[in-house]
XYZ file of C-alpha atoms in Angstrom:
380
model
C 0.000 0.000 0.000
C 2.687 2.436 0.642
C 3.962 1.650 -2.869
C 0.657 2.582 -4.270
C 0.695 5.497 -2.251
C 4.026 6.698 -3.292
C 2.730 5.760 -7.072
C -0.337 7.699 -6.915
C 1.301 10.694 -5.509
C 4.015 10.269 -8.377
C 1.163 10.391 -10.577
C -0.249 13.240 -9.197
C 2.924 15.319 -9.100
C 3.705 14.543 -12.827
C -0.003 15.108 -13.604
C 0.651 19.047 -12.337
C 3.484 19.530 -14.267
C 2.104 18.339 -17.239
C -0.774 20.912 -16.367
C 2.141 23.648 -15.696
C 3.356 23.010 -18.706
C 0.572 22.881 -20.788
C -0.399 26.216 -19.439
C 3.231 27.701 -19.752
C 2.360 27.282 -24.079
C -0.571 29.448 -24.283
C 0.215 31.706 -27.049
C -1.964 35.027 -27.551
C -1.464 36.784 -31.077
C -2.094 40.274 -30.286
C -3.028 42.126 -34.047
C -3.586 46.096 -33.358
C -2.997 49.456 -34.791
C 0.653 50.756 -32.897
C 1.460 53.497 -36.107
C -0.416 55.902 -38.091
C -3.483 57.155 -37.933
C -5.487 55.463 -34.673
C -2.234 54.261 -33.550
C -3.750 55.451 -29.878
C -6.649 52.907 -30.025
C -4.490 50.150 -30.486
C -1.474 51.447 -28.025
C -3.980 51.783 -25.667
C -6.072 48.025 -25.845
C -2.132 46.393 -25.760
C -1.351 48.702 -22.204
C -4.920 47.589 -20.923
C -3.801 44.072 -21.129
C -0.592 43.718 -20.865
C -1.765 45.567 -17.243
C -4.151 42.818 -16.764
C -1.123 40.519 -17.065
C 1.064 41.781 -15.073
C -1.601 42.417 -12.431
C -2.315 38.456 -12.836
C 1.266 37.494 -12.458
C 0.184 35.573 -15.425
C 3.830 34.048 -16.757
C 1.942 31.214 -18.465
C 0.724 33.483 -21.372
C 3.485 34.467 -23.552
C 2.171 37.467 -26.027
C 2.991 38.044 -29.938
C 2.075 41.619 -30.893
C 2.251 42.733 -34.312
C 1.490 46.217 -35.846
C -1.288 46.019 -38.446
C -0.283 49.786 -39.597
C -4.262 50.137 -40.232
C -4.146 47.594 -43.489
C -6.539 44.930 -44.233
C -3.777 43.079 -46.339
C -0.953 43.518 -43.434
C -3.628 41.917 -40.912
C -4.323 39.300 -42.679
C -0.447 38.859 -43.054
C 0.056 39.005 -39.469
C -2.673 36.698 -39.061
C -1.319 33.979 -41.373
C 1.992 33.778 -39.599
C 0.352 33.650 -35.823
C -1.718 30.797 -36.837
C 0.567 28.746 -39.498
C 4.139 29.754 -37.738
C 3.674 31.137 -34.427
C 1.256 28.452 -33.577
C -1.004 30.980 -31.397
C -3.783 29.587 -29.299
C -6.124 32.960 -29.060
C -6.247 36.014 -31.356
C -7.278 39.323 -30.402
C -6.257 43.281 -30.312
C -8.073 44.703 -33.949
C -9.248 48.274 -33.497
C -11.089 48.498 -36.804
C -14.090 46.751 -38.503
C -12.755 46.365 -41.838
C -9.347 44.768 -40.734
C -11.549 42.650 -37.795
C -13.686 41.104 -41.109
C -10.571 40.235 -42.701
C -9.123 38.115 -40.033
C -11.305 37.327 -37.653
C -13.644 34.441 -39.543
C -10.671 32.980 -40.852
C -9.127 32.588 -37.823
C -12.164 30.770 -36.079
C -12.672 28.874 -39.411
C -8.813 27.766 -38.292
C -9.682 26.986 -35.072
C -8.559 29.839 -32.884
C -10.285 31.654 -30.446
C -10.378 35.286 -31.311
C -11.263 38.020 -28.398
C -12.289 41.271 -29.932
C -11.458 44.121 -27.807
C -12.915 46.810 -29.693
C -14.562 45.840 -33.108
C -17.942 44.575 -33.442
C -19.279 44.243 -37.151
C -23.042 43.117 -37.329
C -21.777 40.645 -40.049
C -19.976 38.504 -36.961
C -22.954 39.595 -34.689
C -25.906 37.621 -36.334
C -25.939 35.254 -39.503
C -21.691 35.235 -39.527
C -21.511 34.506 -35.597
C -19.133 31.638 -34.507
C -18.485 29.527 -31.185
C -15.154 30.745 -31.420
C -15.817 34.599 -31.431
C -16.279 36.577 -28.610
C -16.877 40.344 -28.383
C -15.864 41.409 -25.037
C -16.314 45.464 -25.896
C -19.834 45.717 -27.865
C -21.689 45.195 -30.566
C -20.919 48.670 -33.488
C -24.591 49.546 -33.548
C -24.613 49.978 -29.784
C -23.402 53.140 -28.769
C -25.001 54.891 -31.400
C -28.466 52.979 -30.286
C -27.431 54.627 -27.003
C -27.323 57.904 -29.095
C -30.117 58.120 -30.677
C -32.371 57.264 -27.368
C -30.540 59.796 -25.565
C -31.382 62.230 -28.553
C -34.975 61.699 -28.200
C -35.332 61.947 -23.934
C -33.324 65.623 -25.367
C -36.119 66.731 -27.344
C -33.986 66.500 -31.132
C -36.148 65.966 -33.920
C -33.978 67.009 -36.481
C -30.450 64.919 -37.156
C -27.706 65.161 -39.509
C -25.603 62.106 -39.105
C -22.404 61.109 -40.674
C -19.734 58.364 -40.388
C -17.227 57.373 -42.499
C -17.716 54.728 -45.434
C -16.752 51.468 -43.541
C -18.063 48.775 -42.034
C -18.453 50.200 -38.342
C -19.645 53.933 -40.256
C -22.543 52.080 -41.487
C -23.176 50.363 -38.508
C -23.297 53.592 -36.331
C -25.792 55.447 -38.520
C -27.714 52.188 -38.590
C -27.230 51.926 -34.703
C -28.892 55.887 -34.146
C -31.620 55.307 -36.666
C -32.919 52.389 -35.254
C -33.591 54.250 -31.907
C -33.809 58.019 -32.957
C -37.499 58.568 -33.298
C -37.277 61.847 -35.207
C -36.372 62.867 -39.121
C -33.108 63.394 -40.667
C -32.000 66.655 -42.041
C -28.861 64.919 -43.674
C -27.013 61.374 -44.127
C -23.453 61.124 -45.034
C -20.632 59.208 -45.492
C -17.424 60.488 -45.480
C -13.936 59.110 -46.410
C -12.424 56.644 -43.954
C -9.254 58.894 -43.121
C -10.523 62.102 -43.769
C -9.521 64.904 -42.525
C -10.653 68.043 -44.099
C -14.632 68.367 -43.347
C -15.462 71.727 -44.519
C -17.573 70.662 -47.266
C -19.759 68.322 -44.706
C -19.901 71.341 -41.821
C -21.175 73.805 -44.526
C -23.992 70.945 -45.577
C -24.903 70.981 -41.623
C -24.715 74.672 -41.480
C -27.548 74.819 -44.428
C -29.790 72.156 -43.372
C -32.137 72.898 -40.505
C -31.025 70.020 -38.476
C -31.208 70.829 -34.681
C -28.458 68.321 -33.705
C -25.772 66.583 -35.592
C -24.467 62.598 -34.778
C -21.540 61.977 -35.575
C -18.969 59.025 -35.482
C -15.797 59.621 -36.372
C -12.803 57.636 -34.209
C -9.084 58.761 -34.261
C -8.079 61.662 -35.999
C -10.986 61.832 -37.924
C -12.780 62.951 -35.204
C -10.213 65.429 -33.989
C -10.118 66.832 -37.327
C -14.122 67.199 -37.308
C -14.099 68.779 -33.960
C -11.759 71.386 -34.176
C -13.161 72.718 -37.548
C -16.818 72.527 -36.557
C -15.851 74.005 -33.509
C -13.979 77.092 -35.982
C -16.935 77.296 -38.029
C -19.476 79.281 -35.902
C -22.208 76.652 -36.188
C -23.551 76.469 -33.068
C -26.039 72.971 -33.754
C -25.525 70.294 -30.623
C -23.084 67.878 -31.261
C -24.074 64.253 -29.777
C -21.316 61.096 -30.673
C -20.542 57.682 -29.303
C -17.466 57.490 -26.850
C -14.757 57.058 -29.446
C -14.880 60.701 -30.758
C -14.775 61.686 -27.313
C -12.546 59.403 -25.470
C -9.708 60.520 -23.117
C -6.954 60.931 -25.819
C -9.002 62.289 -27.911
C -9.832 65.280 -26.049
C -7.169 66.389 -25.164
C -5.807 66.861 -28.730
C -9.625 68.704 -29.586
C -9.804 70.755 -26.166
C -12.263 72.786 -25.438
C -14.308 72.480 -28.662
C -15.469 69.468 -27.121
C -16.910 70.820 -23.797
C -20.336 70.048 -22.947
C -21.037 67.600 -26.047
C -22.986 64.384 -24.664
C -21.475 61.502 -25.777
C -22.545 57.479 -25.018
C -20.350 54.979 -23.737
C -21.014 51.727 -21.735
C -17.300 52.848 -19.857
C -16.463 55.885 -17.689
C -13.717 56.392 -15.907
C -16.327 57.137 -12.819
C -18.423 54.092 -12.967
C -18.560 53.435 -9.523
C -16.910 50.008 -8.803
C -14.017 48.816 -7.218
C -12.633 47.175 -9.954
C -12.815 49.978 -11.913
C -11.501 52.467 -9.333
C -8.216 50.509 -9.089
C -7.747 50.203 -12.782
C -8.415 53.708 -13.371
C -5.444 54.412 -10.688
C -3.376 51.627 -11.561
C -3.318 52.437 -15.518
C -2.399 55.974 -14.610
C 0.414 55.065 -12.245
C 1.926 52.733 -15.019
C 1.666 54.353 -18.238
C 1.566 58.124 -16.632
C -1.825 59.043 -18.653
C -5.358 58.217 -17.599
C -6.941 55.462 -19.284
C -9.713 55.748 -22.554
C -11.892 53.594 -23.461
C -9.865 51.429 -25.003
C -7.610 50.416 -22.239
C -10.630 49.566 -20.421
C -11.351 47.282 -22.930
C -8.726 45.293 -23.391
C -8.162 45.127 -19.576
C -11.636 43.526 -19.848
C -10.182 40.994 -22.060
C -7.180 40.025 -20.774
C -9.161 38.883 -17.533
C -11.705 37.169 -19.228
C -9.375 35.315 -21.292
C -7.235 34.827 -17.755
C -10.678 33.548 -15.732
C -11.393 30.811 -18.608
C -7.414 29.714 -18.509
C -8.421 29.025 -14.630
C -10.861 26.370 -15.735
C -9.621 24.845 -19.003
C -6.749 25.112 -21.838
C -7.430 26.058 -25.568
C -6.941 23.007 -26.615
C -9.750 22.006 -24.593
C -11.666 23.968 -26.967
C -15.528 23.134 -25.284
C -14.039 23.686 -22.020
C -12.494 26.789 -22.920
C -15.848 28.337 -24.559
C -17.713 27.355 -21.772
C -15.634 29.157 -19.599
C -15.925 32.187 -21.578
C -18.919 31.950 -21.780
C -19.395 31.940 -18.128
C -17.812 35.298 -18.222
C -16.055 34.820 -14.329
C -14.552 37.694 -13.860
C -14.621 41.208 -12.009
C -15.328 43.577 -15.064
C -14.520 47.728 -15.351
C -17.827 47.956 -16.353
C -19.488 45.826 -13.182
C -22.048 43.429 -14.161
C -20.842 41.630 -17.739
C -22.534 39.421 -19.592
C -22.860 37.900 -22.908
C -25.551 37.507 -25.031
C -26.203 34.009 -27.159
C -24.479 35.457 -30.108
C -21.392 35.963 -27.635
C -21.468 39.868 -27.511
C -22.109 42.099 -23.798
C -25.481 42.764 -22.575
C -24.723 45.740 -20.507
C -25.471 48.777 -19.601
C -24.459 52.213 -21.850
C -24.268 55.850 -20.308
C -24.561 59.549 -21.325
C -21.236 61.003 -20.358
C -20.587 65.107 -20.628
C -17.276 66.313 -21.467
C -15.799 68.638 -18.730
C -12.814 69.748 -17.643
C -10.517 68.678 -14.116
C -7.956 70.935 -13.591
C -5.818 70.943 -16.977
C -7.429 67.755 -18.148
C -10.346 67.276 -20.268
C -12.124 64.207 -19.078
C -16.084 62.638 -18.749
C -18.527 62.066 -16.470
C -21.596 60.389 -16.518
C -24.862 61.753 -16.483
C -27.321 59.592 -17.023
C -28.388 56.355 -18.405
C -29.093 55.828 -22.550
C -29.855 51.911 -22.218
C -30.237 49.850 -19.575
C -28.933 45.897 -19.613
C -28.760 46.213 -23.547
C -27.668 43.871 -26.211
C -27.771 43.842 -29.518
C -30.185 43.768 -32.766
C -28.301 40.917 -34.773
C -28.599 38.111 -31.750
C -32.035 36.604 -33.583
C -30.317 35.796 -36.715
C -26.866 34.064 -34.946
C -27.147 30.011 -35.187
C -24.084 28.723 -33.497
């Protein structure tokens, strides 16, 4: 019996370090935009995990990040040589739509698990959903949903919207029309990288509309900002969190003041997992963290809770443990919905100003415990 004993407790030790070392191979192929144009969004979803990680102690994930300098063909690149080379177990870190659409389905064709941080095309939200995906920052049409309901409890019933000509463009002005109950003095769609926008501000000038949405992330929206903000017109300006995030603003200044903008993140969401990221961020990087860092925070600790409970190559273990969703969120309660996006809450936020800083702060709720149009038509 003693034998046996010794045996089994052989056993047992070698069964833990096969565990150790099973967990020691996780790969994570981190695509994102670190140059150019946007280069903030993606700098900013890397430092929110890579704080997760280090906050984890987690020295069983070992990270592959690649700069997708904002191309479609460079993603998919990038993408080839994680899965076929690098032999990555999970995928996330794409800031835009049109770059998520070209790598993401392949990927989970592949079978990878890809995390999106930040992009949420309806085309992966209903009919092109897939066990593998998982949206852990929202669904595109969201905020702008948020936007338009917030629009009508202000008493607009007049819009000019515009976006740019992209995947996630036509999702916002989908996103605002679906909940903005009142006409349209305008709909455009503007180059993806634009930058000049006095042909669109004199069109808003001339066209009765009582308040303008826009979306327009990066430097488009900086762009927009400061030259509506030259112009004179004096129409409200409502927008979804990403033209009025916290490295945004401080690059627009105070043209942005006062504008209500929706976001299902605030640095002043009142949790305590939030309250020690928002310090912790700014004591590492020096800056205070957008919307985007929140985000990928959010991921890196999901994606940590499910390694808890299962390995990739577990793969129905693994889901399942996403799915479960485990873990203490920025955002509070997180969910996801069947077609593995958030149900969640989203928030008016006002642009003010803290001392030098131009920040938000929330001032109401838009949507309460809200998901997404496209979950009907996802059949995983």
């Amino acid at each position: 019996m003693k034998f046996n004993a010794k045996f089994a407790a052989a056993l047992s030790a070698l069964a833990l370090a096969a565990s150790a070392a099973a967990a020691e191979q996780v790969k994570v192929g981190m695509i994102t935009t670190l140059s150019g144009g946007g280069a903030g969004l993606g700098i900013d979803v890397r430092d929110g995990f890579l704080l997760a990680l280090k906050q984890a102690g987690a020295s069983d994930v070992e990270m592959i990040i690649e700069d997708d300098q904002r191309k479609p063909d460079v993603a998919v690149q990038l993408s080839d040589k994680m899965i076929q080379s690098d032999k990555v177990d999970i995928m996330t870190g794409i800031i835009w739509s049109n770059l998520a659409m070209a790598v993401a389905p392949g990927a989970v064709k592949q079978g990878k698990f890809y995390l999106s941080p930040n992009a949420g095309p309806s085309a992966l939200a209903g009919k092109g959903c897939d066990k593998n995906y998982f949206n852990v920052a929202w669904q595109n049409d969201n905020l702008h949903e948020a936007a338009g309901a917030y629009a009508n409890s202000a008493g607009y019933e007049k819009s000019f919207i515009l976006a740019p000509n992209y995947p996630a463009g036509k999702d916002a002005l989908t996103g605002y029309k679906r909940f903005f109950e009142g006409d349209y003095a305008g709909e455009v769609y503007t180059k993806l990288g634009q930058t000049d926008y006095a042909a669109e501000i004199a069109q808003i000038r001339a066209s009765g509309a009582d308040s303008v949405f826009f979306f327009l992330p990066g430097g488009m929206g900086i762009a927009f900002m400061k030259q509506y903000a030259q112009s004179g017109v004096d129409i409200p300006l409502i927008g979804p969190a990403f033209s009025f995030d916290q490295g945004i603003l401080q690059a627009v200044g105070d043209a942005a003041l006062g504008v209500k903008n929706t976001s299902q993140w605030s640095k002043d969401i009142d949790n305590e997992t939030n309250k020690a990221f928002v310090a912790s961020f700014q004591e590492e990087y020096g800056r205070l963290p957008s919307l985007y860092a929140s985000q990928g925070f959010d991921t890196a600790n999901l994606m940590l809770s499910a390694l808890k409970v299962a390995q990739p190559s577990d793969a129905d273990a693994f889901r399942a443990a996403l799915e479960t969703a485990d873990f203490a969120s920025t955002r509070g309660d997180f969910k996801f919905g069947p077609n593995h996006h958030p149900i969640q809450d989203i928030y008016v936020r006002e642009v003010i100003k803290e001392g030098d800083v131009f920040t938000n702060k929330i001032v109401g709720v838009a949507l309460e415990d809200h998901g997404d149009a496209y979950a009907a038509e996802c059949k995983m």
